[in-house]
Coordinates of C-alpha atoms and ligand atoms in Angstrom, one line a residue:
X1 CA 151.4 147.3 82.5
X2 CA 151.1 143.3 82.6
X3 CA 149.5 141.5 79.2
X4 CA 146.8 139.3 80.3
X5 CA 145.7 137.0 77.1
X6 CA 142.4 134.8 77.6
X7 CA 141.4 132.5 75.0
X8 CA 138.2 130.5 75.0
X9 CA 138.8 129.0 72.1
X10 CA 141.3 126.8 73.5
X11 CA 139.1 124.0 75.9
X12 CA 142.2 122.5 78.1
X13 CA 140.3 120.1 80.5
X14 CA 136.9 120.1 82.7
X15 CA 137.8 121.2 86.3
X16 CA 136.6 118.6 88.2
X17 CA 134.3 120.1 91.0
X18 CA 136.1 118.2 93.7
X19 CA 139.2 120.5 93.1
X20 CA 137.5 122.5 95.7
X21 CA 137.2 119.5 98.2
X22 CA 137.2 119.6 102.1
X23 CA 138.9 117.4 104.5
X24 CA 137.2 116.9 108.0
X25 CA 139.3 114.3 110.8
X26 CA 138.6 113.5 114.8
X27 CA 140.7 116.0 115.4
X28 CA 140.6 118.7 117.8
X29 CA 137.1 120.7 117.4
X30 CA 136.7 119.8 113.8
X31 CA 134.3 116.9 114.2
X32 CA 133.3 117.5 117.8
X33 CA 131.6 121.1 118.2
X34 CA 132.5 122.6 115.1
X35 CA 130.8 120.3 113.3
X36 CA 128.7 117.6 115.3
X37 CA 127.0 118.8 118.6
X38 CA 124.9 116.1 119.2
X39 CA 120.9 116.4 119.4
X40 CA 120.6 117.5 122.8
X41 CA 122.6 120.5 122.1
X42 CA 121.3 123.7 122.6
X43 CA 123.0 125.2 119.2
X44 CA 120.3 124.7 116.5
X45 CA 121.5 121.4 115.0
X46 CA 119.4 119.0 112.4
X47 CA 120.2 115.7 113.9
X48 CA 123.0 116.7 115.7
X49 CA 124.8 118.5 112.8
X50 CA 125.2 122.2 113.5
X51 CA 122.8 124.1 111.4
X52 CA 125.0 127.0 110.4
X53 CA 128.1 125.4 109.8
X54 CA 126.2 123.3 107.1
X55 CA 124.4 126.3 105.7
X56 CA 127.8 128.0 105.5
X57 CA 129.3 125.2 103.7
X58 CA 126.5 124.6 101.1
X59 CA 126.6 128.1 100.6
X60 CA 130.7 127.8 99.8
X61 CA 129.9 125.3 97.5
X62 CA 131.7 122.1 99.4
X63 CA 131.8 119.2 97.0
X64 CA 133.7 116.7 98.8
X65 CA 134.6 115.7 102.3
X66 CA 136.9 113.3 103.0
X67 CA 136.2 111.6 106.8
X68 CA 138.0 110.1 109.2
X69 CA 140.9 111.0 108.7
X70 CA 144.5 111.7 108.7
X71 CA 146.1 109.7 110.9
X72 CA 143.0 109.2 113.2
X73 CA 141.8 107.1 109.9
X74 CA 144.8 104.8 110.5
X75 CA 143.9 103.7 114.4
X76 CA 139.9 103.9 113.1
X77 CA 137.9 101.1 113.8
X78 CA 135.1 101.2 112.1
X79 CA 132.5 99.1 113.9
X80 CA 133.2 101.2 117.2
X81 CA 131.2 103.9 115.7
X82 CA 128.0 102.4 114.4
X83 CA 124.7 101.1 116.8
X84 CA 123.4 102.8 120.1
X85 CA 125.3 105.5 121.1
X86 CA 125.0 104.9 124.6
X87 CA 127.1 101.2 123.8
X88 CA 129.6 102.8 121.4
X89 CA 133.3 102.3 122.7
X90 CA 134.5 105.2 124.5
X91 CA 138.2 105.8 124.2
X92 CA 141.4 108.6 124.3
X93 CA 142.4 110.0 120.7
X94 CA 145.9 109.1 121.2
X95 CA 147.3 110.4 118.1
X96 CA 145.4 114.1 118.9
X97 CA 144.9 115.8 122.3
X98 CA 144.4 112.7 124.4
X99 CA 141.1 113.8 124.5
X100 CA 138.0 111.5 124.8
X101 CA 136.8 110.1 121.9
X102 CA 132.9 108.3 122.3
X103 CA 132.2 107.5 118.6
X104 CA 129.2 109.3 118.8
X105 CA 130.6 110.8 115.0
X106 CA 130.7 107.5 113.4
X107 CA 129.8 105.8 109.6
X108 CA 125.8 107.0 109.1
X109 CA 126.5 110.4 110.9
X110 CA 129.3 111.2 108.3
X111 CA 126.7 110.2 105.4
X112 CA 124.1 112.5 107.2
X113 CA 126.4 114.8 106.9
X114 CA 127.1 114.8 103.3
X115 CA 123.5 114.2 102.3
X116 CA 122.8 117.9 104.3
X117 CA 125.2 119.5 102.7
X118 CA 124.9 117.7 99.2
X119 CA 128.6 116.3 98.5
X120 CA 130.5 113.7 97.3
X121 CA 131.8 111.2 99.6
X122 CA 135.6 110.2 100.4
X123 CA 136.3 107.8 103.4
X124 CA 139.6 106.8 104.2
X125 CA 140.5 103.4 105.0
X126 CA 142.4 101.8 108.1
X127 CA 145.7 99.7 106.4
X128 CA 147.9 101.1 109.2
X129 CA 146.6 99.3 112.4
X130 CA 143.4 97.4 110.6
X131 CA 142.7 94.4 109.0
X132 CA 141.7 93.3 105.2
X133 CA 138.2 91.8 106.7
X134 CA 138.0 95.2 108.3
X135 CA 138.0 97.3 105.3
X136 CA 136.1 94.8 103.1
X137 CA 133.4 94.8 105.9
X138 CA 133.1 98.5 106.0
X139 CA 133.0 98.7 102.5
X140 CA 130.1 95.7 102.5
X141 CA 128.5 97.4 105.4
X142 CA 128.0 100.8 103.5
X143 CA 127.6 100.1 99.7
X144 CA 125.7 96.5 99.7
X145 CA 122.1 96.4 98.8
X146 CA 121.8 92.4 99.1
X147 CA 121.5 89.5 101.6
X148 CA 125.3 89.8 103.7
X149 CA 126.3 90.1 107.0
X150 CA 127.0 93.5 106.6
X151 CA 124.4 94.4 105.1
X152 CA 122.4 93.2 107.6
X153 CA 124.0 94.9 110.5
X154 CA 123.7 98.0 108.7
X155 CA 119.8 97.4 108.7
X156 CA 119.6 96.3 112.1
X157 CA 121.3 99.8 112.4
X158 CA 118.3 101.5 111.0
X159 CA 118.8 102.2 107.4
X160 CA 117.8 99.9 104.7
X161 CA 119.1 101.5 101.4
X162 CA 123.1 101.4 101.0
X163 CA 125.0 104.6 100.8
X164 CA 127.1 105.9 97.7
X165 CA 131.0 106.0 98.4
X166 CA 132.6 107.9 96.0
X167 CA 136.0 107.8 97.0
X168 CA 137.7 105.5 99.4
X169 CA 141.5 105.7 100.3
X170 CA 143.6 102.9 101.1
X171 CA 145.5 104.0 103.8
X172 CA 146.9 107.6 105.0
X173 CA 150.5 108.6 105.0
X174 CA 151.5 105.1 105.0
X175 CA 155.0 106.5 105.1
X176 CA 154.5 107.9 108.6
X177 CA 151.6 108.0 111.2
X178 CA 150.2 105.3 108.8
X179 CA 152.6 102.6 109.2
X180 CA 155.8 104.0 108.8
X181 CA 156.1 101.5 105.7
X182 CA 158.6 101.8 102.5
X183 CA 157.2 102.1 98.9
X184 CA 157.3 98.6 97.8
X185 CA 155.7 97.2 100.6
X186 CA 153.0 99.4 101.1
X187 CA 152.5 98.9 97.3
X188 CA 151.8 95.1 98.2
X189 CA 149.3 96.0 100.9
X190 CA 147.1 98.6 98.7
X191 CA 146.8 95.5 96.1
X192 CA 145.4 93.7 98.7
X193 CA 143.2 95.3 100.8
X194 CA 142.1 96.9 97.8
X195 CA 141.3 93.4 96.2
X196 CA 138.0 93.0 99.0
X197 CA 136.8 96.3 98.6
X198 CA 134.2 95.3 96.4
X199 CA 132.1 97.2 94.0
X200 CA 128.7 95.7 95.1
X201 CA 126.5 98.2 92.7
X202 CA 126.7 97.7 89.0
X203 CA 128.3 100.4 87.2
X204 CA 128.9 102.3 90.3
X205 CA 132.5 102.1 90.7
X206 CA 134.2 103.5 94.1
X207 CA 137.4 105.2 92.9
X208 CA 140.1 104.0 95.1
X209 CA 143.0 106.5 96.5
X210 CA 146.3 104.9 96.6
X211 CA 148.4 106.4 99.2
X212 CA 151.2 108.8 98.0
X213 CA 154.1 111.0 98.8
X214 CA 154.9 113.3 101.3
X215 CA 155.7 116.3 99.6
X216 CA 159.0 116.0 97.6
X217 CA 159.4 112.3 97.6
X218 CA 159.3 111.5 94.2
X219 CA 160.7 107.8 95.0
X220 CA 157.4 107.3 97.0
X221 CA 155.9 108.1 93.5
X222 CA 157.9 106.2 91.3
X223 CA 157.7 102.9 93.8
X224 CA 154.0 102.7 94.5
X225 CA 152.6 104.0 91.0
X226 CA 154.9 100.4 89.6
X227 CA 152.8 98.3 92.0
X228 CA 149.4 100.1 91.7
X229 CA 148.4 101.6 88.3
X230 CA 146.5 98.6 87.5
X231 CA 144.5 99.0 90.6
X232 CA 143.8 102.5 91.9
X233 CA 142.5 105.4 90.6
X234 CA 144.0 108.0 91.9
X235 CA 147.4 108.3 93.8
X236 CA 147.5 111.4 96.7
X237 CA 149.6 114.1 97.8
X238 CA 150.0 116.1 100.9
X239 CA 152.0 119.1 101.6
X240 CA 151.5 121.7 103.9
X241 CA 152.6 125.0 103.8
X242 CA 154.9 125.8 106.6
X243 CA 156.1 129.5 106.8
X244 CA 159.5 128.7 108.5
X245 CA 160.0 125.4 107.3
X246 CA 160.5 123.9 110.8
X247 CA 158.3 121.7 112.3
X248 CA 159.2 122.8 115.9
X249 CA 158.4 126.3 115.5
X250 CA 155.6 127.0 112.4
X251 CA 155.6 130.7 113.1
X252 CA 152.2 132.8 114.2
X253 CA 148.9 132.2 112.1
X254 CA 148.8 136.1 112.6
X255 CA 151.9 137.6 113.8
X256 CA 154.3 138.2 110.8
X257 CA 156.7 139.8 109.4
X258 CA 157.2 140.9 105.6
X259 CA 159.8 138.2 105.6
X260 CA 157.6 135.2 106.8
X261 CA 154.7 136.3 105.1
X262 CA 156.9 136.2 101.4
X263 CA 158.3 133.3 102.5
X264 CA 154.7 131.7 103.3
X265 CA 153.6 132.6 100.2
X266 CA 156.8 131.5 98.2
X267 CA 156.2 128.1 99.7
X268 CA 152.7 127.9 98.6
X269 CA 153.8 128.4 95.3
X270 CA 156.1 124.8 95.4
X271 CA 152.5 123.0 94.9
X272 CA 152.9 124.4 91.3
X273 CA 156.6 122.6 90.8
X274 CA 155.4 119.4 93.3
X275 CA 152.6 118.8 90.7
X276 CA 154.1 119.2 87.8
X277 CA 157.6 116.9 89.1
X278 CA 155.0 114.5 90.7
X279 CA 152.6 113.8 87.1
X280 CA 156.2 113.4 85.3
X281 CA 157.4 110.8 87.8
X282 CA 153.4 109.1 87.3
X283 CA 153.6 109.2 83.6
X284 CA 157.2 107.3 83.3
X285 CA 155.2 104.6 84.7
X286 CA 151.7 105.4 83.5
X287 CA 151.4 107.1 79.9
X288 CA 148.3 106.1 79.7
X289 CA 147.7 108.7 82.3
X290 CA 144.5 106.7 83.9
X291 CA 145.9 107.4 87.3
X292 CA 144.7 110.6 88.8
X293 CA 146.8 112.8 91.5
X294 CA 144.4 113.9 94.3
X295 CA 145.8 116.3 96.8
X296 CA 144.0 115.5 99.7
X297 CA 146.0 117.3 102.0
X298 CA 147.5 120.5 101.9
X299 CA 147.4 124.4 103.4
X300 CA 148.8 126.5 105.5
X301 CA 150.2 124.8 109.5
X302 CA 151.2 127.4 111.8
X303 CA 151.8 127.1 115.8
X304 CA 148.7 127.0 117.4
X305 CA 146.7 129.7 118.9
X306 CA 148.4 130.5 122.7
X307 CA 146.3 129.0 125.4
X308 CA 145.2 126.0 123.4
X309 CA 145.4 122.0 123.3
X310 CA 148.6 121.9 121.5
X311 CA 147.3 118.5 119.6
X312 CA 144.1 120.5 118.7
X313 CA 146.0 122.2 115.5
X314 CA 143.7 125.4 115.9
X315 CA 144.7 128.3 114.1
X316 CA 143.5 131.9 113.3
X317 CA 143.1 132.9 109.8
X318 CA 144.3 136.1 107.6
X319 CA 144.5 137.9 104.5
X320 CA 147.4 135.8 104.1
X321 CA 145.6 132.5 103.5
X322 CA 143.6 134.0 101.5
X323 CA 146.3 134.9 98.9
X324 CA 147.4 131.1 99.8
X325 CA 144.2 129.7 99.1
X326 CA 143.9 131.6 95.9
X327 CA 147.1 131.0 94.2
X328 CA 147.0 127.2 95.5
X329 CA 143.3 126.6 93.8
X330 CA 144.6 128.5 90.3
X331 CA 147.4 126.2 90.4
X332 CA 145.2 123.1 90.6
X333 CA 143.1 124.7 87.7
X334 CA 145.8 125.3 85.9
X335 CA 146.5 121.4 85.9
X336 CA 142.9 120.0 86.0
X337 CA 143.8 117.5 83.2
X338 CA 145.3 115.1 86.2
X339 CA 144.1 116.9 89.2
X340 CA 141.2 114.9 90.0
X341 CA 140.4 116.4 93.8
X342 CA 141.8 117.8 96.2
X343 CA 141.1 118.4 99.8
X344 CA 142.2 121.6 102.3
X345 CA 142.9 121.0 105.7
X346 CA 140.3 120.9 107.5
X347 CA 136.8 121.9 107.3
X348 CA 136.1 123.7 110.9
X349 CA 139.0 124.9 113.6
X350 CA 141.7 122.4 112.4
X351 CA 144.7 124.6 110.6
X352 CA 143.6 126.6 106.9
X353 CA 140.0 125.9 107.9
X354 CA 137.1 128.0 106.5
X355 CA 134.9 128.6 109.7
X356 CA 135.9 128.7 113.6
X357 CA 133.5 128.4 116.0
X358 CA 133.3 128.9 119.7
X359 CA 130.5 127.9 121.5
X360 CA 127.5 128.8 119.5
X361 CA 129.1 131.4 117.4
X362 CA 130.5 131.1 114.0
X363 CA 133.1 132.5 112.2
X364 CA 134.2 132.4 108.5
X365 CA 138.0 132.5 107.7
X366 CA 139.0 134.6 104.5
X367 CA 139.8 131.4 103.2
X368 CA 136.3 130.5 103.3
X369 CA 135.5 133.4 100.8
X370 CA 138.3 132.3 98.8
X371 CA 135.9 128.9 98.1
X372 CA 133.0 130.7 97.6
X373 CA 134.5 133.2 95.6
X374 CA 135.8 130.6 93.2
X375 CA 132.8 128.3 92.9
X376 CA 131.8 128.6 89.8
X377 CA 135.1 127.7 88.5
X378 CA 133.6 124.3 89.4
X379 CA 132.9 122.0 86.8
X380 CA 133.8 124.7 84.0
X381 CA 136.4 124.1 81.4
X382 CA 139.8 125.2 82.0
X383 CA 140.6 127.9 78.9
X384 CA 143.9 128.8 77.6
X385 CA 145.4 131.7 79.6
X386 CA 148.6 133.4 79.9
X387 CA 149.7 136.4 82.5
X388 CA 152.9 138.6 82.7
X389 CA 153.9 139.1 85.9
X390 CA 157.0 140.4 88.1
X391 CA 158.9 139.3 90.5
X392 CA 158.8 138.8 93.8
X393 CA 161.5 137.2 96.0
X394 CA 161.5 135.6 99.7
X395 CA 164.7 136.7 101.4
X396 CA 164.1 133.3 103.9
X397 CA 163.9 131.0 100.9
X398 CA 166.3 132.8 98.7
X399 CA 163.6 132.0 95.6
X400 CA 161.6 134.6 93.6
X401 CA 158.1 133.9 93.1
X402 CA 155.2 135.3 90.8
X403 CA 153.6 138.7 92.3
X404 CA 150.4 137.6 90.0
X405 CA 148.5 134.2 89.3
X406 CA 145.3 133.3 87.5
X407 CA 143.2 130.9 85.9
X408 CA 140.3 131.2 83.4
X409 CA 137.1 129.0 82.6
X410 CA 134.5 129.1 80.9
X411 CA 130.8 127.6 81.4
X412 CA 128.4 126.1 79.1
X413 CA 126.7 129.5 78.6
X414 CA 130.2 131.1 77.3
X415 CA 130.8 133.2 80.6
X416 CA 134.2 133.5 81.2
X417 CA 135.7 133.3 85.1
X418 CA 139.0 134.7 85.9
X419 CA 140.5 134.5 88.8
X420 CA 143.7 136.7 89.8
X421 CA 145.9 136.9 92.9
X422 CA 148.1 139.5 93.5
X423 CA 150.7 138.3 96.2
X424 CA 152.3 141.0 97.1
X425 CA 152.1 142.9 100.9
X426 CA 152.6 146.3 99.0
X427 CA 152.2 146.8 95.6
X428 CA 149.6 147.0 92.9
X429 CA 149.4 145.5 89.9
X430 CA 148.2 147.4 86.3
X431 CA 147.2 144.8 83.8
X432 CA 145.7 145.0 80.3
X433 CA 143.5 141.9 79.7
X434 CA 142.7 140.6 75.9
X435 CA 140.0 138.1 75.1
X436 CA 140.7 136.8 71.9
X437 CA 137.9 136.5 69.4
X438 CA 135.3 137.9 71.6
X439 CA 133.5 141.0 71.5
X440 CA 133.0 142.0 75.2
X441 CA 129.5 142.6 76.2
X442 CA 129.6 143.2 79.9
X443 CA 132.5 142.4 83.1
X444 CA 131.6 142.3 86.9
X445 CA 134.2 142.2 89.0
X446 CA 134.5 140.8 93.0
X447 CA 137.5 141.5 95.3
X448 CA 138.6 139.8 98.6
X449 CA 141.6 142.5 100.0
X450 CA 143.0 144.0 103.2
X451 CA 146.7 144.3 104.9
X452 CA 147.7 140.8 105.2
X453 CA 147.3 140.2 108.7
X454 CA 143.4 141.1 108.5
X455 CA 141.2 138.8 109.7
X456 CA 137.9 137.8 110.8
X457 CA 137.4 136.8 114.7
X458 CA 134.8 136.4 116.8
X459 CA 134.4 140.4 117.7
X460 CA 135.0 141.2 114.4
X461 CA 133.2 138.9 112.0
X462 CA 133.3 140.8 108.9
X463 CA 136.7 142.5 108.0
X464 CA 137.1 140.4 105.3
X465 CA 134.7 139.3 103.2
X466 CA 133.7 139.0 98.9
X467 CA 133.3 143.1 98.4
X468 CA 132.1 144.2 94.3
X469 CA 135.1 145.7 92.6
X470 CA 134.9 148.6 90.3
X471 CA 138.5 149.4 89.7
X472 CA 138.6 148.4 85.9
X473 CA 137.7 149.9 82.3
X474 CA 135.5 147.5 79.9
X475 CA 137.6 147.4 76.3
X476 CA 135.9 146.5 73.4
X477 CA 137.9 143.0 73.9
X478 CA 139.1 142.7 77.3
X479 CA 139.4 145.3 80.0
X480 CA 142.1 147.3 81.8
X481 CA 142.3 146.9 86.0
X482 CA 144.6 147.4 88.9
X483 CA 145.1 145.1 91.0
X484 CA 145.7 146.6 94.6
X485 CA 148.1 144.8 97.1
X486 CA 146.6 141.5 98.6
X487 CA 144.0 140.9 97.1
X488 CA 141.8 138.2 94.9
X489 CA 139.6 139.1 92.6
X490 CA 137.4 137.3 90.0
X491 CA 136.3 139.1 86.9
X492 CA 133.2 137.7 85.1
X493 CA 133.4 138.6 81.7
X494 CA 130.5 137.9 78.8
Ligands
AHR1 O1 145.9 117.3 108.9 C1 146.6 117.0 110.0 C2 147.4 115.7 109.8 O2 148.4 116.0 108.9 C3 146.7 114.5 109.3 O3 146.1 113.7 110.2 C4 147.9 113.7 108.7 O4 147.5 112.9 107.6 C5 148.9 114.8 108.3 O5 150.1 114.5 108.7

């Protein structure tokens, strides 16, 4: 039997809602069908955004979305997707699919967007291929309530009042697709291009993203956060969770074996150590600790679904993301102190995404329920908690792993969430939960669980989805469960 020790009387950190952020690019059929249709389309759309999409999303609880990109962001040009449709520049998206791109997606369709599905905004700047009057024009052009060229352009375009950026990123992967630059330099550049992106609203600070590692590259770290803690806000991190560790050949999104499914989830589990190695590396250079990590990249990349654009990164979903999805986001919790945001990749169709969509049907992913099942966890204070756990160990890596994660919050009311994966394929889990100083007056209990190569598809919409679970014993002070094999499940407990 595993010990399972709550305590709400020890407040870590508030779990900043954006934890549970989104990440949409020109890319594939995120943007273009699984998102935007356009007003003449016959899917029901409310000015050209797909109405079910957005209901699914507000009903997941999406707090942020950052937009345009990804590397698209680094060859985006801002002013090619603003005015009259009809004149906007059409073009090929190089970087993905060589498809046509007409800009008809461009700056006041992304804030429609977010105002529909009521979320934070994050936009990601162009240092790789665009200019510092660019980026200080777009930011004028959307923030700017006065008397400016941008401002006026941006009425001309029919809307009067500026928008609210919450989040704008200097740069993507400026160590690859976004440049291909070295630390120090492209420490130099986010000074600059940061220095014109004005904040043009009193007491309404954008917080700016400087551009961090790739996965394990703590110099990255170390170099940028000397040139940039005065300046930014937050620094990010990408890494995506590659079952085979080889770029050339990902491995199925849902043909598996036991071996590449522990491996999978073994690798998930490096965001804990990246996260961890990454805040030491920012606090040797910023005690002070006012720089931020935002992970606005990260989940699971497989090789795409047979039969499709090979530069659309479409993937199927299963059980397997799920227990991905849920171990990643009690990881983030679990360090909330410094994890500002952070951002899954992507929204709709593009690799871990929480709905698919084919023509005018809709699908969502059991990653999707993952999000919703997790919610309230946003905005809730991170408790104390602590879990014993065995095991487990991927033969591929040659690494054991935890069979169980968790975190716990707590809201203003004193409800307590806890959220518990249970990573392995085969076995269950008995656990004997204590909540100390706290006289239990009621639990409820959700599960999300199947075989790990479960999914949801467009035949079978529902195999996995948020089911009530009963499998546990109320204790004066805690309860007693077990946990069956793949599965999430969140316990509310009062
Ligand atoms: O999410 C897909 C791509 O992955 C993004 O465009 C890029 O930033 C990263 O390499």
């Amino acid at each position: 039997m595993e010990k399972y020790l709550i305590n709400p009387n020890q407040k870590i950190a508030t779990i900043n809602k954006n934890i549970y952020g989104h990440f949409s690019e020109h890319l594939g059929r995120c943007i273009y069908d699984g998102i935007y249709v356009g007003d003449k389309s016959s899917i029901p759309n409310k000015n050209g955004m797909r109405c079910d999409v957005v209901e699914a999303l507000k009903e997941m609880g999406l707090p942020v979305l950052r937009w345009p990109g990804g590397c698209f962001a680094d060859e985006y040009h801002w002013k090619d997707g603003i005015g009259p449709k009809e004149n906007r520049k059409k073009m090929i998206n190089t970087h993905w699919g060589g498809v046509l791109e007409d800009n008809s997606f461009g700056t006041h369709e992304y804030f429609e967007l977010c105002e529909q599905i009521g979320c934070d905004t994050y936009i990601n700047g162009n240092v790789g291929s665009g200019t510092v009057q660019e980026m200080s024009e777009w930011v004028e052009y959307m923030t700017f309530d006065g008397i400016s060229p941008m401002a006026d352009l941006r009425k001309q375009n029919g809307r009067e009042k500026p928008w609210k950026v919450d989040y704008f990123g200097v740069g993507n992967e400026s160590w690859g697709c976004g440049g291909n630059m070295d630390p120090e330099y492209y420490g130099c550049l986010f000074k600059r291009y940061n220095t014109y992106c004005r904040d043009y609203k009193r007491g309404e600070h954008i917080r700016r993203i400087a551009c961090g590692p790739n996965a394990g590259d703590y110099h990255w770290t170390k170099e940028v956060m000397d040139k940039v803690k005065h300046h930014a806000n937050g620094i990010s991190l990408h890494y995506y969770t590659v079952p085979t560790g080889n770029w050339g050949h990902k491995g199925s999104a849902t043909q598996f074996d036991k071996n590449e499914y522990d491996s999978t989830i073994c690798k998930a589990y490096y965001m804990d150590e990246l996260i961890t190695n990454h805040l030491a590396v920012m606090d040797s250079v910023n005690p002070q600790k006012w720089v931020k990590l935002i992970v606005d990249e990260w989940g699971t990349w497989y090789d795409v679904e047979p039969g499709t654009n090979p530069g659309f990164l479409y993937q199927q979903s299963t059980m397997r993301d799920a227990i991905v999805a849920g171990v990643t986001l009690n990881i983030f919790n679990k360090h909330a102190d410094r994890v500002e945001m952070a951002n899954i990749a992507q929204t709709v169709n593009v690799l871990q995404s929480v709905i698919l969509t084919e023509g005018n049907k809709m699908v969502k992913t059991p990653t999707y329920h993952v999000f919703k099942m997790y919610k309230e966890h946003q905005n809730n204070t991170l408790i104390g908690s602590y879990l014993t756990t065995d095991s487990l160990s991927s033969k591929n890596d040659n690494k054991d792993f935890p069979q169980l994660n968790e975190s716990a919050s707590i809201d203003e009311n004193g409800v307590i969430y806890s959220t518990i994966t249970n990573s392995s394929s085969q076995k269950s889990a008995k656990i004997k939960c204590q909540i100390a100083d706290r006289k239990v007056k009621s639990v409820k209990a959700t599960i999300i669980t199947g075989e790990c190569h479960d999914k949801n598809d467009f035949d079978n919409s529902d195999v996995v989805e948020i089911k009530e679970f009963t499998d546990f014993r109320q204790l004066r002070d805690g309860f007693t469960t077990t946990i069956p094999a793949c599965s999430v499940v969140k316990f509310v407990i009062e």
